[in-house]
Amino acid sequence: MEGDGSDSLVTIKNIERELICPACKELFTHPLILPCQHSICHKCVKELLLTHDDSFNDVGSDNSNQSSPRLRLPSPSMDKIDRISRPGWKRGSLTPRTTTFPCPGCEHDVDLGERGINGLFRNFTLETIVERYRQAARAATAIMCDLCKPPPQESTKSCMDCSASYCNECFKIYHPWGTVKAQHEYVGPTTNFRPKILMCPEHETERINMYCELCRRPVCHLCKLGGNHSNHRVTTMSSAYKTLKEKLSKDIDYLIGKESQVKSQISELNLLMKETECNGERAKEEAVTHFEKLFEVLEERKSSVLKAIDASKKLRLDKFQTQVEEYQGLLENSGLVGYAQEVLKETDQSCFVQTAKQLHLRIQKATESLKSFRPAAQTSFEDYVVNTSKQTELLGELSFFSSGIDVPEINEEQSRVYNNALINWYHPEKDKADSYVLEYRKINRDEEMLSWNEIEVCGTSKVISDLESNCNYAFRVRAYKGSICSPCSRELTLHTPPAPVFSFLFDEKCGYNNEHLLLNLKRDRVESRAGFNLLLSAERVQVGYYTSLDYIIGDVGITKGKHFWAFRVEPYSYLVKVGVASSDKLQEWLRSPRDAVSPRYEQDSGHDSGSEDACFDSSQPFTLVTIGMKKFFIPKSATSANEPENRVLPMPTSIGIFLDYDKGRVAFYDMDHMKCLYERQVDCSHTMYPAFALMGSGGIQLEEPITAKYLEYQEHM
């Protein structure tokens, strides 16, 4: 028995970390079981509720708060009192109808419901284990009698009904034979008292007798009949006890049977820790070596640059000194002037001429230098300024490159630019990366690249705003896992639209033909219905008439500035015209009888539609280009070739229109490459509207501005 007691003592001491509250990091004190099945001290629950600006119920139910210590709480501040008075709080109480806080064990939000702490079970099993651990830690520390007169005697029994400890004499006095108290249950000395019957927190007069398998918590029969667990699957407490005990016993037996394997793995982990320690130190040494090499290169370059500067400085100072000495010779008291004055005293003509000729040349040269004074050297050292911008950028990017993290790749098909830029990338090890850094910079027209802008991103896509119009931008991304960084992805270059994006929807009121055209509820998509009405109109082909175009315009007009918008034409479309038109021309189109207008002779920005005598140079109050049968038709001009195939291009996936109202210019773009396909003058003397026309089956979808909802979609995918 003594050996068994020693083993039990060792086992109790070894489970200390299982008995630590995740909130206060101390041994559990009256632990409560949260809905997430983690336990936490009673006092810690209250403190967490206070921390998250939620109040709490200081008075627990008899079964959940029995023997719990009172906690002195600071008086609530004025802002908390103000919140208490709002709807959703019980008047005159600090108990909120819903109390939510993150569980310290799993960090998931826990909602205690209207009952708050009252609705939580006390974890009596955990309390008993903690008490046994405390006794094992105290070893021979005795529990004293609660009823003895001072000095108290060591207790020998504890009554579970009275929740008190007694010595032999006091127990006989307070539990005499022949009385009801003599039937009380008593155990060895303990400070842990627990009720004999576990009562339901929701229904305080009902005992727990069932187990809810969905919520994984004990319930009473009222909870099952009409409470929160009425539709849940429950089982009897004895069945749940038997099942869980068998599972736990099997798990323990399995772990005990694997003890040798666990010890072997622990030994392996210890070796791995030592190896990690050694490898970490070695990695530090290698990093220091690399940096020392960089320092050596920098010191060498520094010494070389300083020597070059010193040499240039000495040479320039020598030149300046020589020039100073020359100019000092021009002064009155200098040797040259004094010597010349002495030569002038010579009276012999032959001797004077012999000496004065050379002296005259010297003085003449000095006089010329006075007329055009030029320093012998430059004072500026601009040529010796060290340009370290590229090196600084490279050093700023200096980080650990590891083959353990794959390089993310930007998805060109899902990345695009419109009013903003949407950059989407793919990473095969997405779950292994902590975050990403998206870099972008503008490329100037002379291919000069500015410094990179960096944005830290948690997902695999990002919307970038505030980009300049009509500019090239380069994008790249790299992945981070802790301090380890992957190499940068291949760069993606996108060209922003030539002007700010113009937002509009299709106008369902002005000239809209609801018999032939179908407009969706959002008014950003229109379809042409080639149905029964079109077949009836086709009979007129026999008398020389064609089916007319059905027009639809934007609901916002343009009166100044530069604007850009984009749309997609469905590949199955038979004939679609897109462009711009002035308000007066639209009135003419929309007022004309639809069956009487023949598009064969309709003048539309130079596109002949079969006519060879169109006026190419006239500035029209509209410009429409033709798209259909997966082709883009460039309108014929006076300088274009007569062959139609030279004016037919594949239909772009998305088409952009750029209108410069002030200059009277309109251009059509291939949005995939932001390439101008066709440009011409247009008369902008009136309000200009985006204009569209359809004939036969067809569909037009306006491009939607790029917003953050794309990110939500990508994260969901």
XYZ file of C-alpha atoms in Angstrom:
717
model
C 0.000 0.000 0.000
C 2.839 2.328 0.771
C 4.276 1.756 -2.684
C 0.906 2.472 -4.255
C 0.585 5.677 -2.284
C 4.040 6.813 -3.416
C 3.159 6.141 -7.079
C -0.095 8.053 -6.674
C 1.794 10.980 -5.157
C 4.215 11.064 -8.099
C 1.342 10.865 -10.602
C -0.506 13.738 -8.928
C 2.607 15.933 -8.997
C 3.206 15.197 -12.692
C -0.205 16.511 -13.829
C 0.312 20.047 -12.546
C 0.139 21.669 -16.012
C -3.308 20.128 -16.550
C -4.506 21.894 -13.401
C -3.460 25.410 -14.445
C -6.128 27.921 -15.448
C -5.410 29.270 -18.977
C -6.422 32.770 -17.858
C -4.603 33.375 -14.560
C -1.920 30.670 -15.062
C -2.490 29.441 -11.486
C -4.169 26.363 -10.033
C -7.894 26.292 -10.720
C -10.105 27.890 -8.083
C -13.777 26.868 -8.391
C -13.471 26.135 -12.123
C -16.487 26.570 -14.412
C -17.066 24.604 -17.644
C -17.525 26.937 -20.636
C -19.730 26.007 -23.633
C -16.540 25.158 -25.581
C -15.811 22.531 -22.850
C -12.729 24.344 -21.535
C -12.563 25.120 -17.807
C -11.700 28.477 -16.273
C -11.689 29.895 -12.748
C -14.893 31.514 -11.518
C -13.073 34.760 -10.747
C -11.357 34.738 -14.155
C -14.715 34.594 -15.970
C -15.803 37.742 -14.125
C -12.551 39.529 -14.915
C -12.823 38.624 -18.608
C -16.350 39.977 -18.747
C -15.162 43.231 -17.187
C -12.241 43.419 -19.589
C -14.560 43.176 -22.579
C -16.865 45.871 -21.236
C -19.555 43.348 -20.328
C -20.970 43.207 -16.822
C -21.536 40.018 -14.866
C -23.731 38.358 -12.305
C -22.038 38.432 -8.913
C -24.508 36.021 -7.329
C -24.256 32.498 -8.809
C -26.742 29.709 -8.533
C -26.500 27.317 -5.629
C -25.031 24.554 -7.734
C -22.592 26.620 -9.770
C -21.336 29.062 -7.188
C -21.499 27.023 -4.025
C -18.494 27.733 -1.830
C -17.176 30.240 -4.381
C -15.301 33.165 -2.839
C -16.764 36.650 -3.108
C -14.788 38.907 -5.393
C -14.492 42.597 -4.610
C -15.094 44.515 -7.778
C -14.426 48.157 -8.563
C -17.480 50.304 -9.070
C -18.520 50.523 -12.724
C -17.454 53.636 -14.607
C -19.955 56.152 -15.971
C -19.754 54.764 -19.491
C -20.577 51.265 -18.219
C -23.505 52.612 -16.233
C -24.694 54.322 -19.409
C -24.533 51.038 -21.302
C -26.411 49.245 -18.549
C -29.336 51.638 -19.000
C -29.629 50.833 -22.708
C -32.056 48.229 -24.121
C -30.796 44.682 -23.791
C -29.700 45.034 -20.142
C -31.652 44.042 -17.101
C -32.649 47.087 -15.142
C -30.937 47.342 -11.765
C -28.558 44.466 -12.547
C -25.074 44.105 -13.909
C -26.102 41.000 -15.851
C -26.296 41.429 -19.652
C -28.735 39.318 -21.639
C -25.844 38.150 -23.792
C -22.284 38.003 -22.506
C -19.543 37.165 -24.975
C -15.789 36.902 -24.497
C -12.946 34.873 -26.083
C -12.056 31.616 -24.335
C -8.435 31.797 -23.106
C -8.013 28.112 -23.954
C -9.132 28.022 -27.603
C -9.605 31.771 -28.348
C -13.097 31.139 -29.780
C -15.871 33.516 -28.755
C -18.006 32.150 -25.927
C -21.602 33.324 -25.506
C -22.913 32.722 -21.979
C -26.471 33.680 -22.905
C -28.915 35.600 -20.756
C -28.115 33.661 -17.562
C -24.428 34.547 -17.800
C -22.297 32.771 -15.200
C -25.441 31.250 -13.675
C -25.741 28.958 -16.682
C -22.311 27.329 -16.217
C -21.538 24.064 -14.413
C -18.914 23.867 -11.696
C -16.243 21.332 -12.665
C -16.334 19.381 -9.392
C -14.156 16.578 -10.752
C -11.419 19.041 -11.605
C -11.821 20.695 -8.181
C -11.319 17.312 -6.470
C -8.173 16.607 -8.479
C -6.805 20.081 -7.707
C -7.474 19.531 -4.026
C -5.652 16.187 -4.113
C -2.767 17.902 -5.821
C -2.704 20.635 -3.181
C -2.645 18.007 -0.428
C 0.167 16.150 -2.172
C 2.079 19.407 -2.531
C 1.457 20.296 1.116
C 2.532 16.727 2.035
C 2.183 16.557 5.831
C 0.350 19.864 6.220
C -2.665 19.084 8.395
C -6.232 20.335 7.930
C -7.433 21.822 11.204
C -10.833 21.391 12.829
C -13.340 24.140 11.992
C -15.255 23.858 15.290
C -12.535 23.574 17.936
C -11.939 26.374 20.376
C -8.463 27.889 20.011
C -6.073 26.323 19.600
C -7.799 24.077 17.002
C -6.980 20.377 16.791
C -6.037 18.477 13.649
C -9.140 17.240 11.858
C -9.779 13.551 11.224
C -13.013 13.735 9.226
C -14.807 16.110 6.880
C -18.605 16.111 6.562
C -19.809 16.518 2.958
C -23.293 17.552 4.154
C -22.053 20.199 6.600
C -19.112 21.286 4.389
C -16.844 21.378 7.463
C -13.911 19.454 8.970
C -13.906 18.003 12.518
C -11.572 16.431 15.000
C -12.786 13.221 16.689
C -14.272 15.039 19.696
C -16.060 17.733 17.698
C -17.448 15.177 15.259
C -19.046 13.238 18.100
C -20.487 16.449 19.546
C -21.994 17.750 16.287
C -23.022 14.323 14.925
C -24.463 12.482 17.966
C -25.835 8.989 17.629
C -29.547 8.680 17.100
C -29.899 12.016 15.247
C -30.304 12.869 11.536
C -26.752 14.271 11.431
C -25.388 10.870 12.356
C -26.444 9.734 8.865
C -24.298 12.441 7.134
C -21.638 11.335 4.670
C -18.113 11.890 5.887
C -14.698 11.401 4.281
C -11.096 12.006 5.236
C -9.904 15.564 5.931
C -10.404 17.783 2.886
C -11.136 21.363 1.924
C -13.041 20.398 -1.211
C -16.771 20.063 -0.643
C -19.080 19.171 -3.494
C -22.839 18.596 -3.630
C -24.129 15.030 -3.695
C -26.483 15.749 -6.584
C -25.649 17.927 -9.590
C -28.496 20.343 -10.303
C -29.386 21.937 -13.684
C -28.214 25.576 -14.123
C -31.254 26.348 -16.299
C -33.809 24.700 -13.971
C -32.392 25.006 -10.472
C -34.855 22.547 -8.870
C -34.178 19.745 -11.352
C -31.362 17.232 -11.062
C -29.127 16.317 -13.975
C -30.115 12.913 -15.399
C -29.358 13.050 -19.174
C -26.500 13.950 -21.522
C -26.910 16.010 -24.727
C -24.654 14.508 -27.404
C -24.895 17.581 -29.640
C -23.915 20.173 -27.004
C -21.758 17.672 -25.051
C -23.136 18.714 -21.699
C -25.408 17.228 -18.981
C -29.080 18.322 -19.025
C -32.280 17.692 -17.075
C -35.588 16.368 -18.394
C -37.068 19.900 -18.643
C -34.204 20.925 -20.932
C -35.159 18.039 -23.204
C -38.919 18.569 -23.045
C -39.200 22.291 -23.753
C -35.795 23.879 -23.337
C -32.848 24.570 -25.591
C -32.188 20.860 -26.111
C -35.693 19.793 -27.195
C -34.593 18.849 -30.725
C -31.198 17.509 -29.699
C -30.174 13.895 -29.394
C -29.794 12.957 -25.722
C -28.912 9.760 -23.860
C -29.265 8.614 -20.274
C -26.609 9.668 -17.812
C -25.709 6.056 -17.017
C -25.263 5.263 -20.707
C -23.143 8.380 -21.270
C -21.115 7.551 -18.149
C -20.489 4.011 -19.341
C -19.620 5.023 -22.917
C -17.280 7.881 -21.982
C -15.598 5.837 -19.257
C -14.943 2.986 -21.666
C -13.526 5.385 -24.280
C -11.337 7.177 -21.752
C -10.107 3.863 -20.317
C -9.236 2.584 -23.789
C -7.401 5.822 -24.563
C -5.414 5.591 -21.338
C -4.600 1.925 -21.935
C -3.471 2.752 -25.462
C -1.221 5.559 -24.233
C 0.239 3.361 -21.485
C 0.883 0.643 -24.065
C 2.722 3.200 -26.208
C 4.852 4.447 -23.319
C 8.084 3.059 -24.777
C 7.273 4.645 -28.143
C 6.536 7.990 -26.476
C 9.820 7.822 -24.542
C 11.653 7.059 -27.780
C 9.999 10.016 -29.495
C 10.839 12.249 -26.534
C 14.481 11.200 -26.853
C 14.313 11.956 -30.572
C 12.781 15.364 -29.858
C 15.551 16.118 -27.351
C 18.124 15.264 -30.025
C 16.278 17.453 -32.507
C 16.313 20.310 -29.988
C 20.087 19.956 -29.587
C 20.501 19.759 -33.348
C 18.307 22.856 -33.761
C 20.430 24.668 -31.201
C 23.631 23.774 -33.061
C 22.166 24.581 -36.483
C 20.813 27.878 -35.184
C 24.234 28.899 -33.887
C 25.816 27.796 -37.164
C 23.253 29.819 -39.143
C 24.052 32.868 -36.996
C 27.761 32.406 -37.671
C 27.141 32.114 -41.415
C 24.940 35.222 -41.358
C 27.645 37.127 -39.464
C 30.197 35.942 -42.036
C 28.064 37.194 -44.916
C 27.568 40.562 -43.253
C 31.273 40.817 -42.456
C 32.020 40.230 -46.137
C 29.599 43.006 -46.997
C 31.299 45.230 -44.419
C 34.711 44.416 -45.948
C 33.462 45.307 -49.431
C 31.942 48.518 -48.099
C 35.130 49.411 -46.206
C 37.214 48.733 -49.319
C 34.950 50.849 -51.493
C 34.834 53.513 -48.815
C 38.632 53.661 -48.644
C 38.914 53.778 -52.455
C 36.311 56.545 -52.757
C 37.900 58.619 -49.975
C 41.349 58.282 -51.598
C 39.940 59.437 -54.941
C 38.296 62.433 -53.287
C 41.504 63.322 -51.404
C 43.594 63.074 -54.614
C 41.179 65.292 -56.519
C 41.060 67.754 -53.616
C 44.921 67.995 -53.479
C 45.190 68.503 -57.240
C 42.599 71.283 -57.186
C 44.198 73.003 -54.189
C 47.617 72.928 -55.954
C 46.107 74.559 -59.019
C 44.427 77.222 -56.907
C 47.714 77.867 -55.024
C 49.633 78.279 -58.300
C 46.967 80.683 -59.553
C 47.134 82.658 -56.297
C 50.916 83.007 -56.609
C 50.557 84.214 -60.193
C 48.033 86.858 -59.205
C 50.128 87.968 -56.247
C 52.874 88.807 -58.763
C 50.556 91.429 -60.235
C 50.401 93.428 -57.036
C 52.412 96.697 -56.688
C 54.698 95.391 -53.999
C 55.251 92.064 -55.701
C 58.440 91.009 -57.463
C 57.142 91.324 -61.057
C 55.924 94.917 -60.704
C 59.017 95.950 -58.729
C 61.278 94.305 -61.279
C 59.472 96.128 -64.116
C 59.882 99.449 -62.283
C 63.598 98.809 -61.978
C 63.851 97.945 -65.678
C 62.214 101.251 -66.540
C 65.193 103.008 -64.889
C 67.526 101.615 -67.562
C 68.713 104.486 -69.856
C 70.648 102.459 -72.386
C 68.235 101.714 -75.155
C 69.839 98.512 -76.341
C 70.002 97.059 -72.857
C 66.414 98.133 -72.114
C 65.002 96.557 -75.287
C 66.925 93.368 -74.607
C 65.309 92.958 -71.146
C 61.927 94.691 -71.603
C 60.710 92.462 -74.481
C 60.430 89.316 -72.353
C 59.082 91.292 -69.397
C 56.436 92.874 -71.610
C 55.177 89.427 -72.709
C 54.886 88.310 -69.084
C 52.968 91.417 -68.034
C 50.734 91.207 -71.118
C 49.824 87.612 -70.271
C 49.012 88.614 -66.694
C 46.887 91.508 -67.951
C 44.864 89.182 -70.215
C 44.147 86.879 -67.262
C 42.690 89.868 -65.424
C 40.290 90.556 -68.293
C 38.941 86.966 -68.366
C 39.234 85.610 -64.855
C 38.684 81.846 -64.652
C 39.437 79.717 -61.582
C 41.999 77.038 -62.245
C 39.752 74.291 -60.868
C 36.165 73.507 -59.793
C 35.042 73.557 -56.187
C 32.135 71.158 -56.682
C 32.578 67.448 -56.060
C 29.335 66.414 -57.781
C 31.193 63.822 -59.799
C 32.266 62.161 -56.565
C 28.804 61.767 -55.006
C 28.245 58.071 -54.292
C 24.899 56.827 -55.682
C 23.723 54.140 -53.256
C 19.999 54.145 -54.117
C 20.044 50.735 -55.820
C 22.281 49.240 -53.161
C 20.089 50.689 -50.418
C 17.020 49.144 -52.049
C 18.759 45.767 -52.309
C 19.912 45.916 -48.711
C 16.398 46.832 -47.628
C 15.161 43.662 -49.315
C 17.853 41.581 -47.634
C 16.161 38.641 -45.927
C 16.303 34.876 -45.706
C 15.671 33.104 -48.984
C 14.550 29.560 -48.385
C 13.766 26.722 -50.739
C 11.184 25.698 -48.130
C 8.748 28.399 -49.379
C 7.634 28.277 -52.989
C 7.552 31.462 -55.027
C 3.995 32.841 -55.410
C 2.855 33.469 -58.978
C 0.624 36.365 -60.033
C -2.439 35.172 -61.938
C -2.504 37.334 -65.063
C -5.995 36.215 -66.092
C -7.577 37.183 -62.772
C -5.476 40.350 -62.316
C -6.748 43.438 -64.069
C -6.912 47.212 -63.851
C -9.932 49.478 -64.247
C -10.846 52.189 -61.745
C -8.493 50.351 -59.367
C -6.055 47.499 -59.799
C -6.978 43.971 -58.690
C -3.899 41.776 -58.228
C -4.508 38.084 -57.693
C -1.808 35.505 -57.091
C -1.502 31.772 -56.589
C 0.630 30.120 -53.946
C 0.818 26.306 -53.770
C 1.718 26.517 -50.079
C -0.879 29.128 -49.118
C -1.499 27.596 -45.688
C 2.236 27.584 -44.901
C 2.687 31.312 -45.517
C 1.942 33.743 -42.688
C 1.536 36.733 -44.981
C 2.494 38.235 -48.324
C 4.047 41.521 -49.371
C 2.679 43.005 -52.593
C 5.027 45.511 -54.238
C 4.165 47.924 -57.030
C 5.764 50.915 -58.706
C 5.146 53.210 -61.641
C 7.236 52.896 -64.796
C 7.965 56.239 -66.454
C 7.828 56.699 -70.199
C 11.637 56.560 -70.444
C 11.466 53.148 -68.697
C 12.813 54.673 -65.503
C 11.437 52.782 -62.517
C 10.700 54.459 -59.223
C 11.101 52.817 -55.822
C 8.735 49.997 -54.838
C 5.675 50.592 -52.677
C 4.944 47.734 -50.264
C 1.618 46.466 -48.868
C 1.335 43.592 -46.404
C -1.515 41.218 -47.332
C -2.941 38.256 -45.416
C -4.820 36.675 -48.344
C -3.899 36.031 -51.970
C -5.434 39.109 -53.593
C -5.408 42.862 -53.084
C -7.161 45.920 -54.515
C -4.837 48.907 -55.031
C -6.355 52.348 -55.473
C -5.026 55.865 -56.164
C -3.116 54.815 -59.300
C -2.410 57.495 -61.898
C -4.213 57.371 -65.244
C -2.459 56.318 -68.454
C 0.588 54.859 -66.693
C 2.404 51.536 -66.630
C 2.700 49.844 -63.242
C 4.802 46.828 -62.314
C 3.572 44.388 -59.647
C 5.302 41.546 -57.819
C 4.659 39.551 -54.645
C 6.661 37.495 -52.146
C 5.624 35.183 -49.318
C 6.679 35.309 -45.648
C 6.796 32.519 -43.104
C 8.083 33.981 -39.860
C 11.383 35.679 -40.753
C 11.852 33.539 -43.869
C 11.012 35.193 -47.167
C 10.471 33.619 -50.580
C 11.978 35.162 -53.722
C 9.819 37.702 -55.543
C 7.397 36.488 -58.176
C 7.716 37.315 -61.843
C 6.676 40.925 -62.420
C 3.324 41.756 -64.011
C 2.964 45.044 -65.899
C -0.472 46.631 -66.263
C -1.425 49.856 -68.041
C -4.028 52.009 -66.329
C -6.913 53.514 -68.372
C -6.214 56.836 -70.119
C -8.766 58.703 -67.966
C -10.812 58.297 -64.774
C -13.570 55.697 -64.995
C -17.010 57.089 -65.868
C -19.804 55.347 -63.918
C -23.239 54.973 -65.468
C -26.036 52.432 -66.042
C -28.302 51.732 -68.985
C -31.235 54.160 -69.240
C -34.530 52.240 -69.243
C -36.627 55.373 -69.946
C -35.080 57.271 -72.848
C -35.863 55.413 -76.081
C -35.674 51.970 -74.509
C -37.582 49.362 -76.549
C -38.666 46.704 -74.076
C -40.115 44.539 -76.860
C -36.734 43.927 -78.468
C -34.322 44.626 -75.586
C -34.140 42.912 -72.205
C -32.548 44.901 -69.355
C -31.564 43.241 -66.069
C -32.564 44.640 -62.674
C -29.118 46.132 -62.010
C -29.320 47.932 -65.381
C -25.734 46.966 -66.255
C -26.585 44.305 -68.862
C -28.785 44.462 -71.960
C -29.721 41.686 -74.384
C -31.359 41.804 -77.790
C -34.192 39.312 -78.255
C -34.215 37.886 -81.770
C -37.680 36.400 -81.447
C -41.132 36.451 -83.034
C -41.214 40.245 -83.561
C -37.979 40.070 -85.527
C -39.381 37.330 -87.751
C -42.421 39.472 -88.499
C -40.201 42.430 -89.368
C -38.165 40.225 -91.700
C -41.113 40.082 -94.123
C -40.271 43.647 -95.138
C -37.046 42.481 -96.736
C -39.204 41.668 -99.744
C -39.996 45.370 -100.221
C -36.436 46.643 -99.623
C -36.420 47.436 -95.943
C -34.105 46.127 -93.273
C -34.754 45.559 -89.612
C -33.664 48.664 -87.696
C -31.220 48.990 -84.820
C -32.525 49.162 -81.260
C -30.722 51.941 -79.352
C -30.014 52.236 -75.641
C -27.919 54.919 -73.918
C -26.295 55.631 -70.581
C -28.275 57.386 -67.872
C -25.556 60.021 -67.267
C -24.290 62.584 -69.780
C -20.857 64.186 -70.214
C -20.365 67.933 -70.551
C -16.609 68.313 -69.865
C -13.375 66.538 -69.022
C -11.851 63.159 -69.866
C -13.746 59.936 -69.198
C -13.277 56.210 -69.744
C -15.665 53.248 -69.517
C -15.487 49.604 -70.515
C -17.896 46.793 -71.399
C -18.018 43.273 -72.831
C -19.862 42.250 -75.974
C -21.090 38.656 -75.858
C -19.319 36.442 -78.442
C -22.647 35.212 -79.895
C -23.724 38.784 -80.780
C -24.745 39.249 -84.420
C -24.413 43.047 -84.789
C -23.666 45.611 -82.090
C -22.728 49.279 -82.440
C -20.996 51.066 -79.552
C -19.638 54.554 -79.017
C -20.859 58.044 -78.131
C -23.635 60.306 -79.386
C -24.766 63.863 -78.634
C -28.170 64.636 -77.144
C -29.537 66.216 -80.342
C -28.506 63.238 -82.511
C -30.097 60.832 -80.036
C -33.396 62.710 -80.252
C -33.272 62.352 -84.037
C -32.592 58.615 -83.827
C -35.158 57.873 -81.176
C -37.931 59.912 -82.822
C -37.491 58.317 -86.274
C -39.843 55.422 -87.199
C -37.921 52.272 -86.535
C -39.082 50.401 -89.645
C -38.326 53.260 -92.033
C -34.669 53.768 -91.164
C -32.271 51.727 -93.227
C -28.860 51.224 -91.624
C -27.416 50.774 -95.097
C -27.495 54.528 -95.628
C -27.139 55.587 -92.038
C -24.006 57.639 -91.620
C -22.069 56.337 -88.628
C -18.623 57.755 -88.126
C -17.352 56.758 -91.528
C -18.220 53.070 -91.395
C -19.720 52.640 -94.832
C -22.030 49.658 -94.159
C -21.900 49.147 -97.907
C -21.831 52.808 -98.933
C -18.660 53.934 -100.679
C -19.401 57.663 -100.746
C -19.399 58.385 -97.021
C -17.927 61.679 -95.917
C -14.796 60.673 -93.972
C -13.507 64.031 -92.798
C -16.684 65.561 -91.445
C -16.909 65.801 -87.661
C -20.088 64.007 -86.662
C -22.051 64.464 -83.403
C -21.662 60.717 -82.854
C -19.166 57.911 -83.322
C -20.239 54.280 -83.436
C -18.071 51.316 -84.359
C -19.468 47.936 -85.363
C -18.860 44.692 -83.490
C -20.308 41.330 -84.384
C -19.661 37.693 -85.126
C -16.580 37.828 -82.842
C -15.050 40.618 -84.961
C -14.186 44.293 -84.410
C -14.643 46.414 -87.545
C -12.511 49.527 -87.901
C -14.521 52.196 -89.802
C -13.309 52.980 -93.294
C -11.392 56.216 -93.814
C -10.036 58.101 -96.819
C -6.519 56.813 -96.135
C -7.380 53.201 -95.289
C -6.981 50.307 -97.677
C -10.018 49.189 -99.611
C -9.637 45.531 -98.606
C -12.132 44.768 -95.812
C -9.795 42.251 -94.168
C -7.383 45.077 -93.328
C -10.111 46.665 -91.199
C -11.295 43.525 -89.368
C -9.778 42.611 -86.003
C -10.605 39.849 -83.506
C -13.159 41.040 -80.978
C -11.409 41.949 -77.665
C -12.598 40.318 -74.475
C -13.365 43.746 -73.066
C -13.669 47.043 -74.959
C -12.906 50.476 -73.514
C -14.041 53.894 -74.761
C -12.092 57.080 -74.020
C -13.844 60.433 -74.563
C -11.930 63.709 -74.329
C -14.860 66.132 -74.366
C -12.750 69.302 -74.364
C -10.651 68.226 -77.374
C -13.521 66.458 -79.164
C -11.735 63.098 -79.451
C -13.050 59.580 -78.944
C -10.946 56.401 -78.911
C -11.689 52.665 -78.656
C -9.370 50.403 -76.632
C -8.597 46.732 -76.272
C -8.798 46.461 -72.482
C -6.649 43.313 -72.287
C -3.601 45.228 -73.500
C -4.891 48.802 -73.039
C -4.193 49.347 -76.735
C -5.972 51.977 -78.838
C -7.692 50.314 -81.817
C -9.387 53.330 -83.398
C -9.543 57.105 -82.763
C -11.301 60.032 -84.431
C -12.788 63.503 -83.929
C -16.346 63.929 -82.660
C -18.521 67.021 -82.350
C -18.975 67.680 -78.597
C -21.044 70.869 -78.827
C -23.885 69.178 -76.897
C -24.105 66.753 -73.992
C -22.506 63.433 -74.954
C -23.893 60.049 -73.873
C -22.510 56.503 -74.042
C -24.542 54.991 -76.883
C -25.230 51.365 -77.850
C -27.308 49.695 -80.555
C -28.158 46.034 -81.163
C -29.639 44.076 -84.026
C -30.372 40.364 -83.925
C -29.219 38.283 -80.985
C -26.635 40.010 -78.833
C -25.650 41.127 -75.359
C -23.646 43.922 -73.710
C -22.329 43.795 -70.125
C -20.904 46.941 -68.511
C -17.664 46.452 -66.620
C -18.146 46.644 -62.873
C -15.702 48.831 -60.906
C -13.139 46.901 -58.903
C -14.065 46.860 -55.209
C -13.062 44.973 -52.064
C -15.826 42.412 -52.651
C -13.486 40.700 -55.107
C -11.228 39.918 -52.168
C -14.085 38.291 -50.263
C -14.887 36.168 -53.292
C -11.308 35.040 -53.742
C -10.902 34.204 -50.060
C -14.120 32.172 -50.226
C -12.868 30.286 -53.259
